[in-house]
């Protein structure tokens, strides 16, 4: 379910069980690896005594890696967390309940690890077939329908003319920077100045990488 749908169900549980909610925390980063800022903030606040329980959609929303799952179970053992409630999983703060939770964390980690391996294998196979398995470079677009890359009708002609202009041998990087700016090809970063919110001129390093990118003559590295 989407995050708003999950929150709606959890809010019903709060009302039904008359729970006191200290804060709502929405973590949008994957639980596959440790280091999620919102999760770490939540655990620090629980350790400081601001709350004694967590309400979540499912255990896999809390952890799909061994470190975060282990930290939650340790907090249960230490009494820093006294209860966990889920919309789609039953938990009881007992030896059996913690054992079941641990098995669930292991299963979600195994599923996440397998998914990562399957995704990597699929991308490698796509590359062997000659399809670029990554974000399309400028001048091209990722076609979600066909899972391939197509020409950008606006930028492609400009970038092609840029190669032709540089191939004449009399253009410096400064000249190419101006050339791109004149044709509306700018950095995706925005100026901080309120009066001019357009993109910045392309950096020399970007232009060098662009001119050396083998993708533009039909090859790619992966």
C-alpha atoms as a PDB file:
ATOM      1  CA  UNK A   1       0.000   0.000   0.000  1.00  0.00           C
ATOM      2  CA  UNK A   2       0.993   3.606  -0.476  1.00  0.00           C
ATOM      3  CA  UNK A   3       2.262   5.562   2.519  1.00  0.00           C
ATOM      4  CA  UNK A   4      -0.984   7.595   2.930  1.00  0.00           C
ATOM      5  CA  UNK A   5      -2.975   4.335   2.876  1.00  0.00           C
ATOM      6  CA  UNK A   6      -0.715   2.790   5.507  1.00  0.00           C
ATOM      7  CA  UNK A   7      -1.050   5.859   7.721  1.00  0.00           C
ATOM      8  CA  UNK A   8      -4.834   5.763   7.392  1.00  0.00           C
ATOM      9  CA  UNK A   9      -4.968   2.170   8.626  1.00  0.00           C
ATOM     10  CA  UNK A  10      -2.537   2.883  11.471  1.00  0.00           C
ATOM     11  CA  UNK A  11      -4.590   5.879  12.599  1.00  0.00           C
ATOM     12  CA  UNK A  12      -7.621   3.599  12.904  1.00  0.00           C
ATOM     13  CA  UNK A  13      -5.607   1.286  15.159  1.00  0.00           C
ATOM     14  CA  UNK A  14      -4.598   4.281  17.286  1.00  0.00           C
ATOM     15  CA  UNK A  15      -8.258   5.210  17.804  1.00  0.00           C
ATOM     16  CA  UNK A  16      -9.438   1.629  18.379  1.00  0.00           C
ATOM     17  CA  UNK A  17      -6.757   0.894  21.002  1.00  0.00           C
ATOM     18  CA  UNK A  18      -6.649   4.401  22.468  1.00  0.00           C
ATOM     19  CA  UNK A  19      -2.902   4.740  21.924  1.00  0.00           C
ATOM     20  CA  UNK A  20      -0.881   7.876  22.651  1.00  0.00           C
ATOM     21  CA  UNK A  21       1.198   8.856  19.612  1.00  0.00           C
ATOM     22  CA  UNK A  22       4.347  10.864  20.301  1.00  0.00           C
ATOM     23  CA  UNK A  23       5.196  11.473  16.639  1.00  0.00           C
ATOM     24  CA  UNK A  24       4.576  10.220  13.102  1.00  0.00           C
ATOM     25  CA  UNK A  25       7.729   9.316  11.211  1.00  0.00           C
ATOM     26  CA  UNK A  26       7.720   8.658   7.460  1.00  0.00           C
ATOM     27  CA  UNK A  27      10.923   7.017   6.205  1.00  0.00           C
ATOM     28  CA  UNK A  28      11.205   6.982   2.415  1.00  0.00           C
ATOM     29  CA  UNK A  29      14.643   5.382   2.158  1.00  0.00           C
ATOM     30  CA  UNK A  30      14.966   1.630   1.676  1.00  0.00           C
ATOM     31  CA  UNK A  31      15.276  -0.536   4.780  1.00  0.00           C
ATOM     32  CA  UNK A  32      17.649  -2.853   2.882  1.00  0.00           C
ATOM     33  CA  UNK A  33      20.768  -1.175   4.295  1.00  0.00           C
ATOM     34  CA  UNK A  34      21.425   0.551   7.672  1.00  0.00           C
ATOM     35  CA  UNK A  35      21.825   4.301   7.940  1.00  0.00           C
ATOM     36  CA  UNK A  36      18.297   5.624   7.381  1.00  0.00           C
ATOM     37  CA  UNK A  37      18.222   9.076   9.008  1.00  0.00           C
ATOM     38  CA  UNK A  38      14.591   9.035  10.156  1.00  0.00           C
ATOM     39  CA  UNK A  39      14.857   5.518  11.580  1.00  0.00           C
ATOM     40  CA  UNK A  40      18.050   6.392  13.461  1.00  0.00           C
ATOM     41  CA  UNK A  41      16.401   9.539  14.827  1.00  0.00           C
ATOM     42  CA  UNK A  42      13.426   7.490  16.029  1.00  0.00           C
ATOM     43  CA  UNK A  43      15.660   4.980  17.814  1.00  0.00           C
ATOM     44  CA  UNK A  44      17.626   7.781  19.516  1.00  0.00           C
ATOM     45  CA  UNK A  45      14.398   9.345  20.763  1.00  0.00           C
ATOM     46  CA  UNK A  46      13.149   6.002  22.088  1.00  0.00           C
ATOM     47  CA  UNK A  47      16.481   5.468  23.853  1.00  0.00           C
ATOM     48  CA  UNK A  48      16.071   8.906  25.421  1.00  0.00           C
ATOM     49  CA  UNK A  49      12.699   7.838  26.801  1.00  0.00           C
ATOM     50  CA  UNK A  50      10.370   9.879  24.567  1.00  0.00           C
ATOM     51  CA  UNK A  51       8.365   6.777  23.606  1.00  0.00           C
ATOM     52  CA  UNK A  52       8.150   3.126  24.620  1.00  0.00           C
ATOM     53  CA  UNK A  53       6.612   1.521  21.541  1.00  0.00           C
ATOM     54  CA  UNK A  54       6.365   1.573  17.766  1.00  0.00           C
ATOM     55  CA  UNK A  55       3.306   1.239  15.558  1.00  0.00           C
ATOM     56  CA  UNK A  56       4.115   0.285  11.960  1.00  0.00           C
ATOM     57  CA  UNK A  57       2.477  -1.336   8.956  1.00  0.00           C
ATOM     58  CA  UNK A  58       4.691  -4.460   9.048  1.00  0.00           C
ATOM     59  CA  UNK A  59       8.099  -5.458  10.474  1.00  0.00           C
ATOM     60  CA  UNK A  60       9.642  -5.081   6.997  1.00  0.00           C
ATOM     61  CA  UNK A  61       8.890  -1.336   7.243  1.00  0.00           C
ATOM     62  CA  UNK A  62      11.233  -1.184  10.241  1.00  0.00           C
ATOM     63  CA  UNK A  63      14.090  -3.397   9.087  1.00  0.00           C
ATOM     64  CA  UNK A  64      15.257  -5.489   6.198  1.00  0.00           C
ATOM     65  CA  UNK A  65      18.854  -5.648   7.401  1.00  0.00           C
ATOM     66  CA  UNK A  66      20.421  -7.434  10.361  1.00  0.00           C
ATOM     67  CA  UNK A  67      21.667  -4.304  12.157  1.00  0.00           C
ATOM     68  CA  UNK A  68      18.348  -2.447  12.440  1.00  0.00           C
ATOM     69  CA  UNK A  69      16.397  -5.635  13.221  1.00  0.00           C
ATOM     70  CA  UNK A  70      18.902  -6.567  15.909  1.00  0.00           C
ATOM     71  CA  UNK A  71      18.722  -3.092  17.438  1.00  0.00           C
ATOM     72  CA  UNK A  72      14.935  -3.293  17.762  1.00  0.00           C
ATOM     73  CA  UNK A  73      15.124  -6.692  19.471  1.00  0.00           C
ATOM     74  CA  UNK A  74      17.897  -5.411  21.765  1.00  0.00           C
ATOM     75  CA  UNK A  75      15.697  -2.465  22.762  1.00  0.00           C
ATOM     76  CA  UNK A  76      12.949  -4.973  23.624  1.00  0.00           C
ATOM     77  CA  UNK A  77      15.384  -6.980  25.750  1.00  0.00           C
ATOM     78  CA  UNK A  78      16.603  -3.827  27.515  1.00  0.00           C
ATOM     79  CA  UNK A  79      13.076  -2.577  28.187  1.00  0.00           C
ATOM     80  CA  UNK A  80      13.524   0.561  26.087  1.00  0.00           C
ATOM     81  CA  UNK A  81      10.729  -0.705  23.849  1.00  0.00           C
ATOM     82  CA  UNK A  82       7.852  -2.355  25.708  1.00  0.00           C
ATOM     83  CA  UNK A  83       5.544  -3.068  22.769  1.00  0.00           C
ATOM     84  CA  UNK A  84       5.354  -3.185  18.983  1.00  0.00           C
ATOM     85  CA  UNK A  85       2.093  -3.055  17.069  1.00  0.00           C
ATOM     86  CA  UNK A  86       1.587  -3.761  13.379  1.00  0.00           C
ATOM     87  CA  UNK A  87      -1.338  -3.572  10.983  1.00  0.00           C
ATOM     88  CA  UNK A  88      -0.426  -6.853   9.278  1.00  0.00           C
ATOM     89  CA  UNK A  89       1.635  -8.810  11.838  1.00  0.00           C
ATOM     90  CA  UNK A  90       0.941 -10.034  15.365  1.00  0.00           C
ATOM     91  CA  UNK A  91       3.527  -9.382  18.098  1.00  0.00           C
ATOM     92  CA  UNK A  92       3.695 -10.126  21.824  1.00  0.00           C
ATOM     93  CA  UNK A  93       6.565  -8.982  24.031  1.00  0.00           C
ATOM     94  CA  UNK A  94       7.523 -12.443  25.200  1.00  0.00           C
ATOM     95  CA  UNK A  95      10.383 -14.846  24.370  1.00  0.00           C
ATOM     96  CA  UNK A  96       8.188 -16.525  21.758  1.00  0.00           C
ATOM     97  CA  UNK A  97       7.017 -13.184  20.378  1.00  0.00           C
ATOM     98  CA  UNK A  98      10.584 -11.895  20.032  1.00  0.00           C
ATOM     99  CA  UNK A  99      11.587 -15.170  18.395  1.00  0.00           C
ATOM    100  CA  UNK A 100       8.776 -14.799  15.848  1.00  0.00           C
ATOM    101  CA  UNK A 101       9.793 -11.196  15.235  1.00  0.00           C
ATOM    102  CA  UNK A 102      13.403 -12.250  14.719  1.00  0.00           C
ATOM    103  CA  UNK A 103      12.347 -14.894  12.187  1.00  0.00           C
ATOM    104  CA  UNK A 104      10.262 -12.265  10.375  1.00  0.00           C
ATOM    105  CA  UNK A 105      13.263  -9.909  10.210  1.00  0.00           C
ATOM    106  CA  UNK A 106      15.402 -12.763   8.822  1.00  0.00           C
ATOM    107  CA  UNK A 107      12.772 -13.578   6.176  1.00  0.00           C
ATOM    108  CA  UNK A 108      12.397  -9.957   5.107  1.00  0.00           C
ATOM    109  CA  UNK A 109      16.194  -9.628   4.875  1.00  0.00           C
ATOM    110  CA  UNK A 110      16.379 -12.809   2.780  1.00  0.00           C
ATOM    111  CA  UNK A 111      13.643 -11.515   0.476  1.00  0.00           C
ATOM    112  CA  UNK A 112      15.401  -8.148   0.136  1.00  0.00           C
ATOM    113  CA  UNK A 113      18.782  -9.789  -0.552  1.00  0.00           C
ATOM    114  CA  UNK A 114      17.260 -12.105  -3.163  1.00  0.00           C
ATOM    115  CA  UNK A 115      15.473  -9.201  -4.835  1.00  0.00           C
ATOM    116  CA  UNK A 116      18.751  -7.262  -5.021  1.00  0.00           C
ATOM    117  CA  UNK A 117      20.514 -10.263  -6.610  1.00  0.00           C
ATOM    118  CA  UNK A 118      17.675 -10.807  -9.081  1.00  0.00           C
ATOM    119  CA  UNK A 119      17.674  -7.122 -10.028  1.00  0.00           C
ATOM    120  CA  UNK A 120      21.447  -7.082 -10.529  1.00  0.00           C
ATOM    121  CA  UNK A 121      21.297 -10.247 -12.621  1.00  0.00           C
ATOM    122  CA  UNK A 122      18.493  -8.768 -14.731  1.00  0.00           C
ATOM    123  CA  UNK A 123      20.454  -5.565 -15.361  1.00  0.00           C
ATOM    124  CA  UNK A 124      23.566  -7.539 -16.354  1.00  0.00           C
ATOM    125  CA  UNK A 125      21.531  -9.653 -18.762  1.00  0.00           C
ATOM    126  CA  UNK A 126      19.983  -6.525 -20.241  1.00  0.00           C
ATOM    127  CA  UNK A 127      23.478  -5.096 -20.766  1.00  0.00           C
ATOM    128  CA  UNK A 128      24.637  -8.304 -22.488  1.00  0.00           C
ATOM    129  CA  UNK A 129      21.678  -7.941 -24.863  1.00  0.00           C
ATOM    130  CA  UNK A 130      22.901  -4.476 -25.789  1.00  0.00           C
ATOM    131  CA  UNK A 131      20.383  -2.382 -23.851  1.00  0.00           C
ATOM    132  CA  UNK A 132      21.725   0.316 -21.536  1.00  0.00           C
ATOM    133  CA  UNK A 133      20.422  -0.647 -18.032  1.00  0.00           C
ATOM    134  CA  UNK A 134      20.720   2.734 -16.386  1.00  0.00           C
ATOM    135  CA  UNK A 135      19.559   6.331 -16.469  1.00  0.00           C
ATOM    136  CA  UNK A 136      19.677   7.648 -20.034  1.00  0.00           C
ATOM    137  CA  UNK A 137      22.370  10.269 -20.720  1.00  0.00           C
ATOM    138  CA  UNK A 138      21.340  13.733 -21.848  1.00  0.00           C
ATOM    139  CA  UNK A 139      19.875  13.728 -25.310  1.00  0.00           C
ATOM    140  CA  UNK A 140      18.012  10.511 -24.594  1.00  0.00           C
ATOM    141  CA  UNK A 141      14.994   9.510 -22.517  1.00  0.00           C
ATOM    142  CA  UNK A 142      14.121   6.335 -20.614  1.00  0.00           C
ATOM    143  CA  UNK A 143      11.018   4.830 -22.212  1.00  0.00           C
ATOM    144  CA  UNK A 144       9.186   3.181 -19.317  1.00  0.00           C
ATOM    145  CA  UNK A 145       6.760   1.387 -21.616  1.00  0.00           C
ATOM    146  CA  UNK A 146       9.418  -0.488 -23.596  1.00  0.00           C
ATOM    147  CA  UNK A 147      12.191  -0.433 -20.934  1.00  0.00           C
ATOM    148  CA  UNK A 148      14.531   1.022 -23.573  1.00  0.00           C
ATOM    149  CA  UNK A 149      16.121   4.375 -24.371  1.00  0.00           C
ATOM    150  CA  UNK A 150      14.775   6.776 -26.987  1.00  0.00           C
ATOM    151  CA  UNK A 151      15.980  10.053 -28.454  1.00  0.00           C
ATOM    152  CA  UNK A 152      14.973  13.246 -26.704  1.00  0.00           C
ATOM    153  CA  UNK A 153      13.316  15.206 -29.548  1.00  0.00           C
ATOM    154  CA  UNK A 154      14.349  18.536 -28.023  1.00  0.00           C
ATOM    155  CA  UNK A 155      17.909  17.967 -26.786  1.00  0.00           C
ATOM    156  CA  UNK A 156      19.203  15.309 -29.214  1.00  0.00           C
ATOM    157  CA  UNK A 157      19.597  17.619 -32.269  1.00  0.00           C
ATOM    158  CA  UNK A 158      21.370  20.241 -30.139  1.00  0.00           C
ATOM    159  CA  UNK A 159      23.813  17.722 -28.644  1.00  0.00           C
ATOM    160  CA  UNK A 160      24.543  16.248 -32.059  1.00  0.00           C
ATOM    161  CA  UNK A 161      25.336  19.704 -33.438  1.00  0.00           C
ATOM    162  CA  UNK A 162      27.588  20.245 -30.385  1.00  0.00           C
ATOM    163  CA  UNK A 163      29.679  17.202 -31.358  1.00  0.00           C
ATOM    164  CA  UNK A 164      29.909  18.472 -34.931  1.00  0.00           C
ATOM    165  CA  UNK A 165      30.946  21.942 -33.747  1.00  0.00           C
ATOM    166  CA  UNK A 166      33.659  20.578 -31.426  1.00  0.00           C
ATOM    167  CA  UNK A 167      34.937  18.219 -34.138  1.00  0.00           C
ATOM    168  CA  UNK A 168      36.002  21.243 -36.208  1.00  0.00           C
ATOM    169  CA  UNK A 169      38.939  21.549 -33.811  1.00  0.00           C
ATOM    170  CA  UNK A 170      38.712  25.251 -33.038  1.00  0.00           C
ATOM    171  CA  UNK A 171      36.388  25.211 -30.022  1.00  0.00           C
ATOM    172  CA  UNK A 172      37.566  25.531 -26.419  1.00  0.00           C
ATOM    173  CA  UNK A 173      35.626  24.233 -23.424  1.00  0.00           C
ATOM    174  CA  UNK A 174      34.606  27.818 -22.682  1.00  0.00           C
ATOM    175  CA  UNK A 175      33.228  28.119 -26.201  1.00  0.00           C
ATOM    176  CA  UNK A 176      31.329  24.847 -25.807  1.00  0.00           C
ATOM    177  CA  UNK A 177      29.980  26.038 -22.456  1.00  0.00           C
ATOM    178  CA  UNK A 178      28.611  29.161 -24.156  1.00  0.00           C
ATOM    179  CA  UNK A 179      27.320  27.072 -27.070  1.00  0.00           C
ATOM    180  CA  UNK A 180      25.255  24.880 -24.747  1.00  0.00           C
ATOM    181  CA  UNK A 181      23.964  27.892 -22.814  1.00  0.00           C
ATOM    182  CA  UNK A 182      22.878  29.660 -26.010  1.00  0.00           C
ATOM    183  CA  UNK A 183      20.873  26.573 -26.985  1.00  0.00           C
ATOM    184  CA  UNK A 184      19.244  26.165 -23.573  1.00  0.00           C
ATOM    185  CA  UNK A 185      21.302  23.162 -22.393  1.00  0.00           C
ATOM    186  CA  UNK A 186      22.070  24.063 -18.781  1.00  0.00           C
ATOM    187  CA  UNK A 187      22.875  22.340 -15.528  1.00  0.00           C
ATOM    188  CA  UNK A 188      19.940  20.892 -13.653  1.00  0.00           C
ATOM    189  CA  UNK A 189      21.178  22.672 -10.541  1.00  0.00           C
ATOM    190  CA  UNK A 190      19.423  25.955  -9.822  1.00  0.00           C
ATOM    191  CA  UNK A 191      20.889  29.353  -9.066  1.00  0.00           C
ATOM    192  CA  UNK A 192      20.443  30.584  -5.503  1.00  0.00           C
ATOM    193  CA  UNK A 193      19.751  34.127  -6.699  1.00  0.00           C
ATOM    194  CA  UNK A 194      16.027  34.846  -6.537  1.00  0.00           C
ATOM    195  CA  UNK A 195      16.129  37.084  -9.604  1.00  0.00           C
ATOM    196  CA  UNK A 196      17.578  34.343 -11.791  1.00  0.00           C
ATOM    197  CA  UNK A 197      16.229  30.909 -11.066  1.00  0.00           C
ATOM    198  CA  UNK A 198      17.412  29.321 -14.302  1.00  0.00           C
ATOM    199  CA  UNK A 199      20.017  26.588 -14.518  1.00  0.00           C
ATOM    200  CA  UNK A 200      23.743  27.223 -14.325  1.00  0.00           C
ATOM    201  CA  UNK A 201      26.084  26.874 -17.271  1.00  0.00           C
ATOM    202  CA  UNK A 202      27.410  23.344 -17.693  1.00  0.00           C
ATOM    203  CA  UNK A 203      30.657  22.678 -15.828  1.00  0.00           C
ATOM    204  CA  UNK A 204      33.820  21.961 -17.823  1.00  0.00           C
ATOM    205  CA  UNK A 205      34.062  18.503 -16.228  1.00  0.00           C
ATOM    206  CA  UNK A 206      30.554  17.656 -17.453  1.00  0.00           C
ATOM    207  CA  UNK A 207      31.434  18.786 -20.975  1.00  0.00           C
ATOM    208  CA  UNK A 208      34.608  16.645 -20.943  1.00  0.00           C
ATOM    209  CA  UNK A 209      32.649  13.570 -19.817  1.00  0.00           C
ATOM    210  CA  UNK A 210      30.001  14.273 -22.434  1.00  0.00           C
ATOM    211  CA  UNK A 211      32.515  14.512 -25.288  1.00  0.00           C
ATOM    212  CA  UNK A 212      34.244  11.292 -24.177  1.00  0.00           C
ATOM    213  CA  UNK A 213      31.117   9.259 -23.481  1.00  0.00           C
ATOM    214  CA  UNK A 214      31.145   6.205 -25.808  1.00  0.00           C
ATOM    215  CA  UNK A 215      27.360   5.964 -25.592  1.00  0.00           C
ATOM    216  CA  UNK A 216      27.058   8.707 -28.204  1.00  0.00           C
ATOM    217  CA  UNK A 217      28.823   6.582 -30.831  1.00  0.00           C
ATOM    218  CA  UNK A 218      26.908   3.401 -30.026  1.00  0.00           C
ATOM    219  CA  UNK A 219      28.785   1.734 -27.143  1.00  0.00           C
ATOM    220  CA  UNK A 220      28.439   1.845 -23.372  1.00  0.00           C
ATOM    221  CA  UNK A 221      30.367   0.715 -20.301  1.00  0.00           C
ATOM    222  CA  UNK A 222      28.577  -1.193 -17.556  1.00  0.00           C
END
